[in-house]
Amino acid sequence: MRQDRSVRRIAGDRYLQEIAQIKREYWPEPPPKSTSFTTDHGISWDQYRLDKDFQVMSAPREVAESLNLDPDLETQVLQRRFVFYANNRPQQLSWSYYPYDLVRDTPVADPANEPWPGGNLAQLATLGIFITGVEESVRSRVPTLDERRILHIPEAVPVLTVARRMLVGPEENRQPVEVAHIIVSADNTVLDYTINLE
């Protein structure tokens, strides 16, 4: 069972670190490689690793609806399953989906390119797609046996699930290009958001 239960914060501004990776050629010096995950955990790039599995499949109904696809057309998506590690300890699970036509025959669809500095935002930017908004919906539930085993979650500890959509376009007409389901143990995670009322 996992011994290190140190708390990590998931902050609402963590995707700004990924934008920094996209803009790195404009900096006097390139910033250190990072993603929102490495920022959340306060770790360096060499303390970060992923288990990964990619497959092309017909979009599950919930995924199709989240991507604004017709669920009856069985549109293909690229499913990417990740287990995220910080200092060789499993910390997070995710299933991420792109419309396959968006990433077919690109470096984004090649698992050999993961982990990718800047994460999804930087990947899509290489295709000329620039994320303008991120929606996240968080809830808690009892973990499955697989989730407990993979993440080394103690008995009686729930998980937090984050349903995420990455969006492009102007605020009044944003379109989803990626959806993800992210799972973390609730006992060592703090969701930390700032609401700007200006």
Tab-separated table of C-alpha atoms in Angstrom:
chain	number	residue	atom	x	y	z
A	1	MET	CA	0.000	0.000	0.000
A	2	ARG	CA	1.225	3.502	-0.818
A	3	GLN	CA	3.054	5.176	2.088
A	4	ASP	CA	3.347	8.737	0.766
A	5	ARG	CA	-0.019	10.479	1.253
A	6	SER	CA	1.255	14.054	0.885
A	7	VAL	CA	-1.404	16.480	-0.306
A	8	ARG	CA	-1.237	17.916	-3.799
A	9	ARG	CA	-3.227	20.848	-5.091
A	10	ILE	CA	-5.041	20.859	-8.408
A	11	ALA	CA	-5.257	24.560	-9.225
A	12	GLY	CA	-7.512	26.190	-11.795
A	13	ASP	CA	-4.597	28.015	-13.430
A	14	ARG	CA	-2.450	24.911	-14.005
A	15	TYR	CA	-3.040	24.938	-17.775
A	16	LEU	CA	-1.132	28.233	-17.958
A	17	GLN	CA	2.018	26.132	-17.547
A	18	GLU	CA	1.099	24.273	-20.712
A	19	ILE	CA	0.600	27.555	-22.568
A	20	ALA	CA	4.116	28.509	-21.484
A	21	GLN	CA	5.407	25.421	-23.305
A	22	ILE	CA	3.643	26.521	-26.493
A	23	LYS	CA	5.226	29.990	-26.268
A	24	ARG	CA	8.711	28.734	-25.381
A	25	GLU	CA	10.320	29.898	-28.650
A	26	TYR	CA	9.504	33.489	-27.695
A	27	TRP	CA	11.245	33.292	-24.322
A	28	PRO	CA	14.855	34.452	-23.850
A	29	GLU	CA	15.477	30.900	-22.620
A	30	PRO	CA	13.201	27.871	-23.032
A	31	PRO	CA	11.237	27.110	-19.842
A	32	PRO	CA	11.737	23.721	-18.175
A	33	LYS	CA	9.617	20.950	-19.665
A	34	SER	CA	6.334	20.641	-17.776
A	35	THR	CA	2.651	19.762	-17.953
A	36	SER	CA	-0.288	20.555	-15.691
A	37	PHE	CA	0.463	17.247	-13.893
A	38	THR	CA	4.099	18.106	-13.123
A	39	THR	CA	2.941	21.542	-11.947
A	40	ASP	CA	0.289	20.004	-9.660
A	41	HIS	CA	2.901	17.729	-8.085
A	42	GLY	CA	5.786	20.173	-8.004
A	43	ILE	CA	8.054	17.700	-9.792
A	44	SER	CA	10.653	18.001	-12.523
A	45	TRP	CA	10.355	16.359	-15.935
A	46	ASP	CA	12.682	13.501	-15.000
A	47	GLN	CA	10.509	12.683	-11.952
A	48	TYR	CA	7.487	12.197	-14.243
A	49	ARG	CA	6.470	9.173	-16.284
A	50	LEU	CA	3.405	7.663	-17.930
A	51	ASP	CA	2.005	4.243	-18.659
A	52	LYS	CA	0.069	4.636	-21.888
A	53	ASP	CA	-2.242	2.730	-24.182
A	54	PHE	CA	-3.710	4.160	-27.411
A	55	GLN	CA	-6.509	2.662	-29.489
A	56	VAL	CA	-8.890	3.779	-32.219
A	57	MET	CA	-12.518	2.931	-31.463
A	58	SER	CA	-16.100	3.964	-32.102
A	59	ALA	CA	-16.961	6.805	-29.750
A	60	PRO	CA	-18.914	5.631	-26.697
A	61	ARG	CA	-22.242	7.477	-26.517
A	62	GLU	CA	-21.208	9.687	-23.587
A	63	VAL	CA	-17.958	10.649	-25.346
A	64	ALA	CA	-19.731	11.363	-28.634
A	65	GLU	CA	-22.232	13.611	-26.892
A	66	SER	CA	-19.463	15.442	-25.023
A	67	LEU	CA	-17.641	16.046	-28.323
A	68	ASN	CA	-20.879	17.208	-30.022
A	69	LEU	CA	-20.748	14.200	-32.359
A	70	ASP	CA	-23.824	12.290	-33.484
A	71	PRO	CA	-23.741	9.161	-31.272
A	72	ASP	CA	-25.648	7.168	-33.917
A	73	LEU	CA	-22.904	7.601	-36.543
A	74	GLU	CA	-20.294	5.605	-34.552
A	75	THR	CA	-17.617	8.212	-35.286
A	76	GLN	CA	-14.096	7.009	-34.560
A	77	VAL	CA	-12.112	8.513	-31.706
A	78	LEU	CA	-8.577	8.029	-30.477
A	79	GLN	CA	-8.764	6.765	-26.900
A	80	ARG	CA	-5.657	7.329	-24.793
A	81	ARG	CA	-5.405	5.649	-21.394
A	82	PHE	CA	-2.732	6.975	-19.045
A	83	VAL	CA	-1.430	6.157	-15.597
A	84	PHE	CA	0.540	9.158	-14.289
A	85	TYR	CA	3.502	8.704	-11.931
A	86	ALA	CA	5.338	11.194	-9.736
A	87	ASN	CA	8.623	9.864	-8.400
A	88	ASN	CA	7.562	6.366	-9.494
A	89	ARG	CA	4.330	6.489	-7.458
A	90	PRO	CA	1.010	6.161	-9.343
A	91	GLN	CA	-1.043	9.303	-8.770
A	92	GLN	CA	-3.664	9.646	-11.485
A	93	LEU	CA	-5.613	7.716	-14.114
A	94	SER	CA	-7.137	9.221	-17.224
A	95	TRP	CA	-8.982	8.291	-20.378
A	96	SER	CA	-8.706	10.984	-23.031
A	97	TYR	CA	-10.510	11.105	-26.381
A	98	TYR	CA	-9.848	13.047	-29.614
A	99	PRO	CA	-11.969	12.797	-32.768
A	100	TYR	CA	-9.763	10.499	-34.818
A	101	ASP	CA	-10.083	12.596	-37.982
A	102	LEU	CA	-8.498	15.448	-36.025
A	103	VAL	CA	-5.298	13.563	-35.154
A	104	ARG	CA	-5.064	10.745	-37.739
A	105	ASP	CA	-1.512	10.334	-39.129
A	106	THR	CA	-0.079	13.062	-36.872
A	107	PRO	CA	2.516	12.890	-34.079
A	108	VAL	CA	-0.345	13.376	-31.596
A	109	ALA	CA	-1.628	9.880	-32.408
A	110	ASP	CA	1.769	8.246	-31.763
A	111	PRO	CA	2.180	7.004	-28.160
A	112	ALA	CA	5.968	7.150	-28.588
A	113	ASN	CA	5.680	10.943	-28.283
A	114	GLU	CA	4.275	10.762	-24.738
A	115	PRO	CA	4.824	12.372	-22.354
A	116	TRP	CA	4.587	15.569	-24.405
A	117	PRO	CA	5.843	18.841	-22.874
A	118	GLY	CA	2.855	21.147	-22.552
A	119	GLY	CA	0.355	18.275	-22.638
A	120	ASN	CA	-2.817	18.455	-24.708
A	121	LEU	CA	-2.613	22.204	-25.306
A	122	ALA	CA	0.827	21.921	-26.874
A	123	GLN	CA	-0.123	18.814	-28.877
A	124	LEU	CA	-3.111	20.507	-30.445
A	125	ALA	CA	-1.139	23.705	-31.079
A	126	THR	CA	1.184	21.714	-33.370
A	127	LEU	CA	-1.933	21.022	-35.469
A	128	GLY	CA	-2.898	24.721	-35.536
A	129	ILE	CA	-5.633	24.170	-32.924
A	130	PHE	CA	-5.478	26.573	-29.979
A	131	ILE	CA	-7.527	25.847	-26.865
A	132	THR	CA	-9.536	28.858	-25.676
A	133	GLY	CA	-11.394	27.284	-22.754
A	134	VAL	CA	-11.459	24.283	-20.432
A	135	GLU	CA	-14.552	22.940	-18.672
A	136	GLU	CA	-14.175	20.646	-15.675
A	137	SER	CA	-16.858	18.948	-13.610
A	138	VAL	CA	-15.783	17.209	-10.389
A	139	ARG	CA	-17.558	14.607	-8.273
A	140	SER	CA	-16.627	11.923	-5.758
A	141	ARG	CA	-17.445	8.215	-5.716
A	142	VAL	CA	-16.233	4.866	-4.446
A	143	PRO	CA	-13.257	3.601	-6.478
A	144	THR	CA	-13.428	0.421	-8.484
A	145	LEU	CA	-11.178	-2.462	-7.469
A	146	ASP	CA	-8.899	-1.725	-10.447
A	147	GLU	CA	-8.634	1.954	-9.500
A	148	ARG	CA	-7.805	1.050	-5.911
A	149	ARG	CA	-5.167	-1.425	-7.067
A	150	ILE	CA	-3.538	0.824	-9.685
A	151	LEU	CA	-3.465	3.980	-7.541
A	152	HIS	CA	-2.725	2.159	-4.240
A	153	ILE	CA	-5.782	3.718	-2.596
A	154	PRO	CA	-6.382	2.768	1.064
A	155	GLU	CA	-9.632	1.138	2.134
A	156	ALA	CA	-12.639	3.457	2.612
A	157	VAL	CA	-11.027	6.312	0.624
A	158	PRO	CA	-13.114	7.734	-2.243
A	159	VAL	CA	-11.835	9.052	-5.551
A	160	LEU	CA	-12.432	12.384	-7.233
A	161	THR	CA	-13.408	12.154	-10.890
A	162	VAL	CA	-12.874	15.094	-13.207
A	163	ALA	CA	-14.834	15.225	-16.474
A	164	ARG	CA	-12.938	17.657	-18.716
A	165	ARG	CA	-13.627	19.226	-22.096
A	166	MET	CA	-11.091	21.296	-24.025
A	167	LEU	CA	-12.719	23.884	-26.249
A	168	VAL	CA	-11.749	26.038	-29.230
A	169	GLY	CA	-13.265	29.166	-30.694
A	170	PRO	CA	-14.789	32.377	-29.312
A	171	GLU	CA	-16.519	32.214	-25.937
A	172	GLU	CA	-20.020	32.421	-27.387
A	173	ASN	CA	-19.452	29.507	-29.789
A	174	ARG	CA	-16.781	27.192	-28.375
A	175	GLN	CA	-16.505	23.670	-29.756
A	176	PRO	CA	-15.031	20.650	-27.923
A	177	VAL	CA	-11.975	18.944	-29.425
A	178	GLU	CA	-10.981	16.708	-26.492
A	179	VAL	CA	-12.759	15.081	-23.570
A	180	ALA	CA	-11.140	13.313	-20.652
A	181	HIS	CA	-12.094	11.414	-17.519
A	182	ILE	CA	-9.491	11.888	-14.791
A	183	ILE	CA	-9.366	9.928	-11.528
A	184	VAL	CA	-7.392	10.818	-8.387
A	185	SER	CA	-7.491	9.640	-4.784
A	186	ALA	CA	-9.529	12.060	-2.642
A	187	ASP	CA	-7.510	11.728	0.548
A	188	ASN	CA	-4.479	13.634	-0.723
A	189	THR	CA	-5.987	16.004	-3.294
A	190	VAL	CA	-7.190	19.591	-2.846
A	191	LEU	CA	-9.079	21.320	-5.661
A	192	ASP	CA	-7.885	24.920	-5.568
A	193	TYR	CA	-9.724	27.443	-7.744
A	194	THR	CA	-9.786	31.235	-7.924
A	195	ILE	CA	-12.931	32.923	-9.221
A	196	ASN	CA	-12.199	36.277	-10.815
A	197	LEU	CA	-15.171	38.627	-10.512
A	198	GLU	CA	-13.686	41.586	-12.389
